[in-house]
Amino acid sequence: MDENEDMDEALGREWQVERVLEPKDVLIPKGMKTIAKTLRHAGQLLAVATSPNPDNPDEPFRAFITVSRKNRSEIKAIIYELTPEQYGDLFEDESE
């Protein structure tokens, strides 16, 4: 499966916003802080979302997405799908 097919598959999933991230949130990786600030100026916020995984119900799909600043449940775009390890690292960094 190539990158375009992966993104098409991700777009077709039912995503639920798990956590909306403010530009100074500790969960935002250093390389994405500028993107988060730019999104905020454009009326959007960076967020982490989950989607059920039919192949492994114990390990849902997770992704960085953008949501509307006014309606935080309104998903605008999927930016990057996270691996289980990347997701775990995000929340591990928060507790430090």
PDB file of N, CA and C in Angstrom:
ATOM      1  N   MET A   1       0.854  -1.170   0.000  1.00  0.00           N
ATOM      2  CA  MET A   1       0.000   0.000   0.000  1.00  0.00           C
ATOM      3  C   MET A   1       0.903   1.238   0.000  1.00  0.00           C
ATOM      4  N   ASP A   2       0.622   2.192  -0.890  1.00  0.00           N
ATOM      5  CA  ASP A   2       1.450   3.391  -0.927  1.00  0.00           C
ATOM      6  C   ASP A   2       0.873   4.477  -0.023  1.00  0.00           C
ATOM      7  N   GLU A   3       1.582   5.608   0.046  1.00  0.00           N
ATOM      8  CA  GLU A   3       1.194   6.691   0.950  1.00  0.00           C
ATOM      9  C   GLU A   3      -0.203   7.232   0.658  1.00  0.00           C
ATOM     10  N   ASN A   4      -0.563   7.367  -0.614  1.00  0.00           N
ATOM     11  CA  ASN A   4      -1.892   7.873  -0.984  1.00  0.00           C
ATOM     12  C   ASN A   4      -2.993   6.913  -0.550  1.00  0.00           C
ATOM     13  N   GLU A   5      -2.764   5.614  -0.723  1.00  0.00           N
ATOM     14  CA  GLU A   5      -3.756   4.630  -0.288  1.00  0.00           C
ATOM     15  C   GLU A   5      -3.908   4.648   1.229  1.00  0.00           C
ATOM     16  N   ASP A   6      -2.786   4.818   1.951  1.00  0.00           N
ATOM     17  CA  ASP A   6      -2.835   4.916   3.414  1.00  0.00           C
ATOM     18  C   ASP A   6      -3.680   6.104   3.839  1.00  0.00           C
ATOM     19  N   MET A   7      -3.494   7.259   3.188  1.00  0.00           N
ATOM     20  CA  MET A   7      -4.234   8.459   3.551  1.00  0.00           C
ATOM     21  C   MET A   7      -5.717   8.295   3.202  1.00  0.00           C
ATOM     22  N   ASP A   8      -6.026   7.692   2.064  1.00  0.00           N
ATOM     23  CA  ASP A   8      -7.426   7.444   1.705  1.00  0.00           C
ATOM     24  C   ASP A   8      -8.100   6.568   2.751  1.00  0.00           C
ATOM     25  N   GLU A   9      -7.377   5.556   3.206  1.00  0.00           N
ATOM     26  CA  GLU A   9      -7.919   4.664   4.241  1.00  0.00           C
ATOM     27  C   GLU A   9      -8.143   5.441   5.538  1.00  0.00           C
ATOM     28  N   ALA A  10      -7.184   6.278   5.917  1.00  0.00           N
ATOM     29  CA  ALA A  10      -7.300   7.067   7.154  1.00  0.00           C
ATOM     30  C   ALA A  10      -8.473   8.037   7.070  1.00  0.00           C
ATOM     31  N   LEU A  11      -8.683   8.640   5.919  1.00  0.00           N
ATOM     32  CA  LEU A  11      -9.785   9.592   5.757  1.00  0.00           C
ATOM     33  C   LEU A  11     -11.147   8.916   5.873  1.00  0.00           C
ATOM     34  N   GLY A  12     -11.224   7.641   5.516  1.00  0.00           N
ATOM     35  CA  GLY A  12     -12.483   6.918   5.564  1.00  0.00           C
ATOM     36  C   GLY A  12     -12.865   6.403   6.947  1.00  0.00           C
ATOM     37  N   ARG A  13     -11.989   6.546   7.915  1.00  0.00           N
ATOM     38  CA  ARG A  13     -12.265   6.045   9.260  1.00  0.00           C
ATOM     39  C   ARG A  13     -13.132   7.021  10.051  1.00  0.00           C
ATOM     40  N   GLU A  14     -13.781   6.493  11.084  1.00  0.00           N
ATOM     41  CA  GLU A  14     -14.561   7.302  12.031  1.00  0.00           C
ATOM     42  C   GLU A  14     -13.632   7.755  13.143  1.00  0.00           C
ATOM     43  N   TRP A  15     -13.219   9.003  13.117  1.00  0.00           N
ATOM     44  CA  TRP A  15     -12.288   9.531  14.111  1.00  0.00           C
ATOM     45  C   TRP A  15     -13.034  10.226  15.231  1.00  0.00           C
ATOM     46  N   GLN A  16     -12.514  10.081  16.442  1.00  0.00           N
ATOM     47  CA  GLN A  16     -13.033  10.769  17.623  1.00  0.00           C
ATOM     48  C   GLN A  16     -11.899  11.599  18.219  1.00  0.00           C
ATOM     49  N   VAL A  17     -12.168  12.860  18.495  1.00  0.00           N
ATOM     50  CA  VAL A  17     -11.159  13.725  19.096  1.00  0.00           C
ATOM     51  C   VAL A  17     -10.890  13.236  20.521  1.00  0.00           C
ATOM     52  N   GLU A  18      -9.643  12.955  20.797  1.00  0.00           N
ATOM     53  CA  GLU A  18      -9.253  12.494  22.129  1.00  0.00           C
ATOM     54  C   GLU A  18      -8.771  13.667  22.979  1.00  0.00           C
ATOM     55  N   ARG A  19      -7.962  14.527  22.373  1.00  0.00           N
ATOM     56  CA  ARG A  19      -7.420  15.665  23.116  1.00  0.00           C
ATOM     57  C   ARG A  19      -7.052  16.782  22.140  1.00  0.00           C
ATOM     58  N   VAL A  20      -7.535  17.975  22.421  1.00  0.00           N
ATOM     59  CA  VAL A  20      -7.177  19.158  21.636  1.00  0.00           C
ATOM     60  C   VAL A  20      -5.930  19.752  22.276  1.00  0.00           C
ATOM     61  N   LEU A  21      -4.960  20.103  21.434  1.00  0.00           N
ATOM     62  CA  LEU A  21      -3.682  20.605  21.917  1.00  0.00           C
ATOM     63  C   LEU A  21      -3.550  22.100  21.646  1.00  0.00           C
ATOM     64  N   GLU A  22      -3.259  22.855  22.668  1.00  0.00           N
ATOM     65  CA  GLU A  22      -2.977  24.281  22.502  1.00  0.00           C
ATOM     66  C   GLU A  22      -1.537  24.408  21.992  1.00  0.00           C
ATOM     67  N   PRO A  23      -1.203  25.517  21.309  1.00  0.00           N
ATOM     68  CA  PRO A  23       0.145  25.641  20.738  1.00  0.00           C
ATOM     69  C   PRO A  23       1.300  25.426  21.716  1.00  0.00           C
ATOM     70  N   LYS A  24       1.111  25.705  22.993  1.00  0.00           N
ATOM     71  CA  LYS A  24       2.201  25.518  23.964  1.00  0.00           C
ATOM     72  C   LYS A  24       2.103  24.182  24.711  1.00  0.00           C
ATOM     73  N   ASP A  25       1.207  23.305  24.285  1.00  0.00           N
ATOM     74  CA  ASP A  25       1.014  22.014  24.945  1.00  0.00           C
ATOM     75  C   ASP A  25       2.294  21.183  24.871  1.00  0.00           C
ATOM     76  N   VAL A  26       2.645  20.526  25.965  1.00  0.00           N
ATOM     77  CA  VAL A  26       3.861  19.721  26.016  1.00  0.00           C
ATOM     78  C   VAL A  26       3.805  18.502  25.086  1.00  0.00           C
ATOM     79  N   LEU A  27       2.624  18.090  24.673  1.00  0.00           N
ATOM     80  CA  LEU A  27       2.517  16.921  23.793  1.00  0.00           C
ATOM     81  C   LEU A  27       2.894  17.211  22.342  1.00  0.00           C
ATOM     82  N   ILE A  28       2.948  18.477  21.971  1.00  0.00           N
ATOM     83  CA  ILE A  28       3.274  18.809  20.581  1.00  0.00           C
ATOM     84  C   ILE A  28       4.781  18.655  20.383  1.00  0.00           C
ATOM     85  N   PRO A  29       5.187  17.773  19.458  1.00  0.00           N
ATOM     86  CA  PRO A  29       6.625  17.615  19.197  1.00  0.00           C
ATOM     87  C   PRO A  29       7.235  18.943  18.745  1.00  0.00           C
ATOM     88  N   LYS A  30       8.506  19.138  19.066  1.00  0.00           N
ATOM     89  CA  LYS A  30       9.180  20.402  18.767  1.00  0.00           C
ATOM     90  C   LYS A  30       9.007  20.824  17.311  1.00  0.00           C
ATOM     91  N   GLY A  31       9.113  19.908  16.388  1.00  0.00           N
ATOM     92  CA  GLY A  31       9.009  20.232  14.970  1.00  0.00           C
ATOM     93  C   GLY A  31       7.618  20.661  14.531  1.00  0.00           C
ATOM     94  N   MET A  32       6.616  20.455  15.383  1.00  0.00           N
ATOM     95  CA  MET A  32       5.236  20.794  15.003  1.00  0.00           C
ATOM     96  C   MET A  32       4.711  22.033  15.732  1.00  0.00           C
ATOM     97  N   LYS A  33       5.519  22.634  16.595  1.00  0.00           N
ATOM     98  CA  LYS A  33       5.053  23.810  17.350  1.00  0.00           C
ATOM     99  C   LYS A  33       4.700  24.976  16.424  1.00  0.00           C
ATOM    100  N   THR A  34       5.509  25.213  15.393  1.00  0.00           N
ATOM    101  CA  THR A  34       5.226  26.296  14.452  1.00  0.00           C
ATOM    102  C   THR A  34       3.940  26.006  13.689  1.00  0.00           C
ATOM    103  N   ILE A  35       3.749  24.746  13.316  1.00  0.00           N
ATOM    104  CA  ILE A  35       2.515  24.361  12.622  1.00  0.00           C
ATOM    105  C   ILE A  35       1.310  24.626  13.523  1.00  0.00           C
ATOM    106  N   ALA A  36       1.419  24.280  14.800  1.00  0.00           N
ATOM    107  CA  ALA A  36       0.318  24.497  15.745  1.00  0.00           C
ATOM    108  C   ALA A  36      -0.016  25.978  15.855  1.00  0.00           C
ATOM    109  N   LYS A  37       0.999  26.839  15.907  1.00  0.00           N
ATOM    110  CA  LYS A  37       0.757  28.283  15.985  1.00  0.00           C
ATOM    111  C   LYS A  37       0.099  28.796  14.703  1.00  0.00           C
ATOM    112  N   THR A  38       0.571  28.322  13.559  1.00  0.00           N
ATOM    113  CA  THR A  38       0.003  28.738  12.278  1.00  0.00           C
ATOM    114  C   THR A  38      -1.451  28.286  12.161  1.00  0.00           C
ATOM    115  N   LEU A  39      -1.730  27.055  12.563  1.00  0.00           N
ATOM    116  CA  LEU A  39      -3.106  26.551  12.541  1.00  0.00           C
ATOM    117  C   LEU A  39      -4.020  27.413  13.401  1.00  0.00           C
ATOM    118  N   ARG A  40      -3.539  27.796  14.573  1.00  0.00           N
ATOM    119  CA  ARG A  40      -4.346  28.619  15.488  1.00  0.00           C
ATOM    120  C   ARG A  40      -4.735  29.935  14.817  1.00  0.00           C
ATOM    121  N   HIS A  41      -3.786  30.555  14.116  1.00  0.00           N
ATOM    122  CA  HIS A  41      -4.074  31.805  13.409  1.00  0.00           C
ATOM    123  C   HIS A  41      -5.077  31.581  12.276  1.00  0.00           C
ATOM    124  N   ALA A  42      -5.130  30.364  11.766  1.00  0.00           N
ATOM    125  CA  ALA A  42      -6.057  30.031  10.675  1.00  0.00           C
ATOM    126  C   ALA A  42      -7.398  29.511  11.207  1.00  0.00           C
ATOM    127  N   GLY A  43      -7.600  29.572  12.526  1.00  0.00           N
ATOM    128  CA  GLY A  43      -8.869  29.147  13.105  1.00  0.00           C
ATOM    129  C   GLY A  43      -8.970  27.658  13.357  1.00  0.00           C
ATOM    130  N   GLN A  44      -7.815  26.987  13.425  1.00  0.00           N
ATOM    131  CA  GLN A  44      -7.816  25.552  13.685  1.00  0.00           C
ATOM    132  C   GLN A  44      -6.851  25.238  14.814  1.00  0.00           C
ATOM    133  N   LEU A  45      -7.031  24.068  15.410  1.00  0.00           N
ATOM    134  CA  LEU A  45      -6.141  23.598  16.465  1.00  0.00           C
ATOM    135  C   LEU A  45      -5.673  22.184  16.143  1.00  0.00           C
ATOM    136  N   LEU A  46      -4.499  21.861  16.606  1.00  0.00           N
ATOM    137  CA  LEU A  46      -3.966  20.515  16.484  1.00  0.00           C
ATOM    138  C   LEU A  46      -4.617  19.645  17.560  1.00  0.00           C
ATOM    139  N   ALA A  47      -4.883  18.388  17.241  1.00  0.00           N
ATOM    140  CA  ALA A  47      -5.505  17.479  18.196  1.00  0.00           C
ATOM    141  C   ALA A  47      -5.001  16.057  17.960  1.00  0.00           C
ATOM    142  N   VAL A  48      -5.235  15.216  18.944  1.00  0.00           N
ATOM    143  CA  VAL A  48      -4.970  13.780  18.822  1.00  0.00           C
ATOM    144  C   VAL A  48      -6.335  13.105  18.749  1.00  0.00           C
ATOM    145  N   ALA A  49      -6.487  12.188  17.793  1.00  0.00           N
ATOM    146  CA  ALA A  49      -7.764  11.485  17.620  1.00  0.00           C
ATOM    147  C   ALA A  49      -7.531   9.979  17.577  1.00  0.00           C
ATOM    148  N   THR A  50      -8.604   9.244  17.871  1.00  0.00           N
ATOM    149  CA  THR A  50      -8.551   7.787  17.796  1.00  0.00           C
ATOM    150  C   THR A  50      -9.661   7.288  16.886  1.00  0.00           C
ATOM    151  N   SER A  51      -9.429   6.102  16.340  1.00  0.00           N
ATOM    152  CA  SER A  51     -10.405   5.440  15.485  1.00  0.00           C
ATOM    153  C   SER A  51     -10.331   3.945  15.769  1.00  0.00           C
ATOM    154  N   PRO A  52     -11.470   3.265  15.834  1.00  0.00           N
ATOM    155  CA  PRO A  52     -11.442   1.819  16.107  1.00  0.00           C
ATOM    156  C   PRO A  52     -10.623   1.053  15.072  1.00  0.00           C
ATOM    157  N   ASN A  53      -9.915   0.054  15.536  1.00  0.00           N
ATOM    158  CA  ASN A  53      -9.119  -0.810  14.682  1.00  0.00           C
ATOM    159  C   ASN A  53      -9.795  -2.182  14.655  1.00  0.00           C
ATOM    160  N   PRO A  54     -10.457  -2.525  13.544  1.00  0.00           N
ATOM    161  CA  PRO A  54     -11.168  -3.809  13.494  1.00  0.00           C
ATOM    162  C   PRO A  54     -10.240  -5.023  13.598  1.00  0.00           C
ATOM    163  N   ASP A  55      -8.969  -4.870  13.218  1.00  0.00           N
ATOM    164  CA  ASP A  55      -8.024  -5.980  13.290  1.00  0.00           C
ATOM    165  C   ASP A  55      -7.474  -6.191  14.699  1.00  0.00           C
ATOM    166  N   ASN A  56      -7.497  -5.130  15.524  1.00  0.00           N
ATOM    167  CA  ASN A  56      -6.969  -5.219  16.880  1.00  0.00           C
ATOM    168  C   ASN A  56      -7.735  -4.233  17.764  1.00  0.00           C
ATOM    169  N   PRO A  57      -8.860  -4.643  18.326  1.00  0.00           N
ATOM    170  CA  PRO A  57      -9.695  -3.738  19.125  1.00  0.00           C
ATOM    171  C   PRO A  57      -8.990  -3.121  20.332  1.00  0.00           C
ATOM    172  N   ASP A  58      -7.927  -3.777  20.819  1.00  0.00           N
ATOM    173  CA  ASP A  58      -7.194  -3.244  21.967  1.00  0.00           C
ATOM    174  C   ASP A  58      -6.218  -2.134  21.584  1.00  0.00           C
ATOM    175  N   GLU A  59      -5.960  -1.969  20.298  1.00  0.00           N
ATOM    176  CA  GLU A  59      -4.994  -0.961  19.833  1.00  0.00           C
ATOM    177  C   GLU A  59      -5.629  -0.126  18.719  1.00  0.00           C
ATOM    178  N   PRO A  60      -6.356   0.937  19.093  1.00  0.00           N
ATOM    179  CA  PRO A  60      -7.017   1.755  18.074  1.00  0.00           C
ATOM    180  C   PRO A  60      -6.004   2.517  17.217  1.00  0.00           C
ATOM    181  N   PHE A  61      -6.459   2.977  16.053  1.00  0.00           N
ATOM    182  CA  PHE A  61      -5.644   3.859  15.232  1.00  0.00           C
ATOM    183  C   PHE A  61      -5.603   5.215  15.935  1.00  0.00           C
ATOM    184  N   ARG A  62      -4.484   5.923  15.818  1.00  0.00           N
ATOM    185  CA  ARG A  62      -4.353   7.254  16.415  1.00  0.00           C
ATOM    186  C   ARG A  62      -3.679   8.172  15.403  1.00  0.00           C
ATOM    187  N   ALA A  63      -4.018   9.457  15.475  1.00  0.00           N
ATOM    188  CA  ALA A  63      -3.447  10.403  14.511  1.00  0.00           C
ATOM    189  C   ALA A  63      -3.450  11.815  15.067  1.00  0.00           C
ATOM    190  N   PHE A  64      -2.531  12.627  14.520  1.00  0.00           N
ATOM    191  CA  PHE A  64      -2.619  14.067  14.705  1.00  0.00           C
ATOM    192  C   PHE A  64      -3.615  14.557  13.672  1.00  0.00           C
ATOM    193  N   ILE A  65      -4.556  15.373  14.095  1.00  0.00           N
ATOM    194  CA  ILE A  65      -5.566  15.928  13.199  1.00  0.00           C
ATOM    195  C   ILE A  65      -5.676  17.427  13.474  1.00  0.00           C
ATOM    196  N   THR A  66      -6.461  18.115  12.658  1.00  0.00           N
ATOM    197  CA  THR A  66      -6.802  19.501  12.966  1.00  0.00           C
ATOM    198  C   THR A  66      -8.301  19.582  13.189  1.00  0.00           C
ATOM    199  N   VAL A  67      -8.688  20.469  14.107  1.00  0.00           N
ATOM    200  CA  VAL A  67     -10.101  20.695  14.413  1.00  0.00           C
ATOM    201  C   VAL A  67     -10.379  22.194  14.351  1.00  0.00           C
ATOM    202  N   SER A  68     -11.630  22.531  14.193  1.00  0.00           N
ATOM    203  CA  SER A  68     -12.050  23.918  14.201  1.00  0.00           C
ATOM    204  C   SER A  68     -11.867  24.500  15.599  1.00  0.00           C
ATOM    205  N   ARG A  69     -11.375  25.743  15.670  1.00  0.00           N
ATOM    206  CA  ARG A  69     -11.214  26.391  16.976  1.00  0.00           C
ATOM    207  C   ARG A  69     -12.556  26.642  17.641  1.00  0.00           C
ATOM    208  N   LYS A  70     -13.571  26.916  16.842  1.00  0.00           N
ATOM    209  CA  LYS A  70     -14.900  27.216  17.394  1.00  0.00           C
ATOM    210  C   LYS A  70     -15.670  25.956  17.762  1.00  0.00           C
ATOM    211  N   ASN A  71     -15.509  24.902  16.978  1.00  0.00           N
ATOM    212  CA  ASN A  71     -16.215  23.649  17.236  1.00  0.00           C
ATOM    213  C   ASN A  71     -15.160  22.546  17.268  1.00  0.00           C
ATOM    214  N   ARG A  72     -14.652  22.282  18.443  1.00  0.00           N
ATOM    215  CA  ARG A  72     -13.508  21.377  18.573  1.00  0.00           C
ATOM    216  C   ARG A  72     -13.805  19.921  18.223  1.00  0.00           C
ATOM    217  N   SER A  73     -15.053  19.598  17.987  1.00  0.00           N
ATOM    218  CA  SER A  73     -15.368  18.237  17.545  1.00  0.00           C
ATOM    219  C   SER A  73     -15.422  18.155  16.018  1.00  0.00           C
ATOM    220  N   GLU A  74     -15.294  19.290  15.347  1.00  0.00           N
ATOM    221  CA  GLU A  74     -15.326  19.324  13.877  1.00  0.00           C
ATOM    222  C   GLU A  74     -13.921  19.087  13.323  1.00  0.00           C
ATOM    223  N   ILE A  75     -13.695  17.903  12.782  1.00  0.00           N
ATOM    224  CA  ILE A  75     -12.385  17.531  12.255  1.00  0.00           C
ATOM    225  C   ILE A  75     -12.210  18.152  10.872  1.00  0.00           C
ATOM    226  N   LYS A  76     -11.105  18.852  10.699  1.00  0.00           N
ATOM    227  CA  LYS A  76     -10.802  19.520   9.430  1.00  0.00           C
ATOM    228  C   LYS A  76      -9.899  18.668   8.541  1.00  0.00           C
ATOM    229  N   ALA A  77      -8.849  18.086   9.139  1.00  0.00           N
ATOM    230  CA  ALA A  77      -7.888  17.320   8.340  1.00  0.00           C
ATOM    231  C   ALA A  77      -7.149  16.319   9.217  1.00  0.00           C
ATOM    232  N   ILE A  78      -6.660  15.266   8.579  1.00  0.00           N
ATOM    233  CA  ILE A  78      -5.793  14.303   9.242  1.00  0.00           C
ATOM    234  C   ILE A  78      -4.378  14.631   8.784  1.00  0.00           C
ATOM    235  N   ILE A  79      -3.503  14.884   9.741  1.00  0.00           N
ATOM    236  CA  ILE A  79      -2.144  15.294   9.388  1.00  0.00           C
ATOM    237  C   ILE A  79      -1.200  14.103   9.322  1.00  0.00           C
ATOM    238  N   TYR A  80      -1.232  13.267  10.365  1.00  0.00           N
ATOM    239  CA  TYR A  80      -0.223  12.223  10.479  1.00  0.00           C
ATOM    240  C   TYR A  80      -0.742  11.108  11.364  1.00  0.00           C
ATOM    241  N   GLU A  81      -0.708   9.891  10.869  1.00  0.00           N
ATOM    242  CA  GLU A  81      -1.126   8.754  11.680  1.00  0.00           C
ATOM    243  C   GLU A  81       0.036   8.326  12.581  1.00  0.00           C
ATOM    244  N   LEU A  82      -0.262   8.086  13.845  1.00  0.00           N
ATOM    245  CA  LEU A  82       0.761   7.737  14.831  1.00  0.00           C
ATOM    246  C   LEU A  82       0.862   6.230  15.012  1.00  0.00           C
ATOM    247  N   THR A  83       2.075   5.747  15.176  1.00  0.00           N
ATOM    248  CA  THR A  83       2.269   4.340  15.528  1.00  0.00           C
ATOM    249  C   THR A  83       1.981   4.206  17.029  1.00  0.00           C
ATOM    250  N   PRO A  84       1.712   3.004  17.517  1.00  0.00           N
ATOM    251  CA  PRO A  84       1.505   2.835  18.963  1.00  0.00           C
ATOM    252  C   PRO A  84       2.684   3.354  19.791  1.00  0.00           C
ATOM    253  N   GLU A  85       3.908   3.170  19.278  1.00  0.00           N
ATOM    254  CA  GLU A  85       5.089   3.637  20.003  1.00  0.00           C
ATOM    255  C   GLU A  85       5.131   5.162  20.057  1.00  0.00           C
ATOM    256  N   GLN A  86       4.824   5.823  18.938  1.00  0.00           N
ATOM    257  CA  GLN A  86       4.813   7.286  18.921  1.00  0.00           C
ATOM    258  C   GLN A  86       3.762   7.835  19.886  1.00  0.00           C
ATOM    259  N   TYR A  87       2.599   7.210  19.888  1.00  0.00           N
ATOM    260  CA  TYR A  87       1.530   7.642  20.783  1.00  0.00           C
ATOM    261  C   TYR A  87       1.964   7.470  22.246  1.00  0.00           C
ATOM    262  N   GLY A  88       2.541   6.330  22.562  1.00  0.00           N
ATOM    263  CA  GLY A  88       3.029   6.081  23.916  1.00  0.00           C
ATOM    264  C   GLY A  88       4.087   7.085  24.324  1.00  0.00           C
ATOM    265  N   ASP A  89       4.980   7.433  23.403  1.00  0.00           N
ATOM    266  CA  ASP A  89       6.027   8.416  23.690  1.00  0.00           C
ATOM    267  C   ASP A  89       5.434   9.790  23.985  1.00  0.00           C
ATOM    268  N   LEU A  90       4.357  10.157  23.320  1.00  0.00           N
ATOM    269  CA  LEU A  90       3.730  11.456  23.563  1.00  0.00           C
ATOM    270  C   LEU A  90       3.306  11.589  25.019  1.00  0.00           C
ATOM    271  N   PHE A  91       2.595  10.597  25.510  1.00  0.00           N
ATOM    272  CA  PHE A  91       2.067  10.679  26.861  1.00  0.00           C
ATOM    273  C   PHE A  91       3.136  10.371  27.911  1.00  0.00           C
ATOM    274  N   GLU A  92       4.173   9.664  27.530  1.00  0.00           N
ATOM    275  CA  GLU A  92       5.308   9.445  28.435  1.00  0.00           C
ATOM    276  C   GLU A  92       6.012  10.762  28.685  1.00  0.00           C
ATOM    277  N   ASP A  93       6.199  11.569  27.614  1.00  0.00           N
ATOM    278  CA  ASP A  93       6.864  12.875  27.737  1.00  0.00           C
ATOM    279  C   ASP A  93       6.064  13.811  28.640  1.00  0.00           C
ATOM    280  N   GLU A  94       4.738  13.699  28.615  1.00  0.00           N
ATOM    281  CA  GLU A  94       3.889  14.591  29.407  1.00  0.00           C
ATOM    282  C   GLU A  94       4.100  14.381  30.905  1.00  0.00           C
ATOM    283  N   SER A  95       4.323  13.139  31.303  1.00  0.00           N
ATOM    284  CA  SER A  95       4.442  12.844  32.731  1.00  0.00           C
ATOM    285  C   SER A  95       5.818  13.183  33.299  1.00  0.00           C
ATOM    286  N   GLU A  96       6.763  13.505  32.456  1.00  0.00           N
ATOM    287  CA  GLU A  96       8.119  13.842  32.938  1.00  0.00           C
ATOM    288  C   GLU A  96       8.196  15.256  33.441  1.00  0.00           C
TER     289      GLU A  96
END
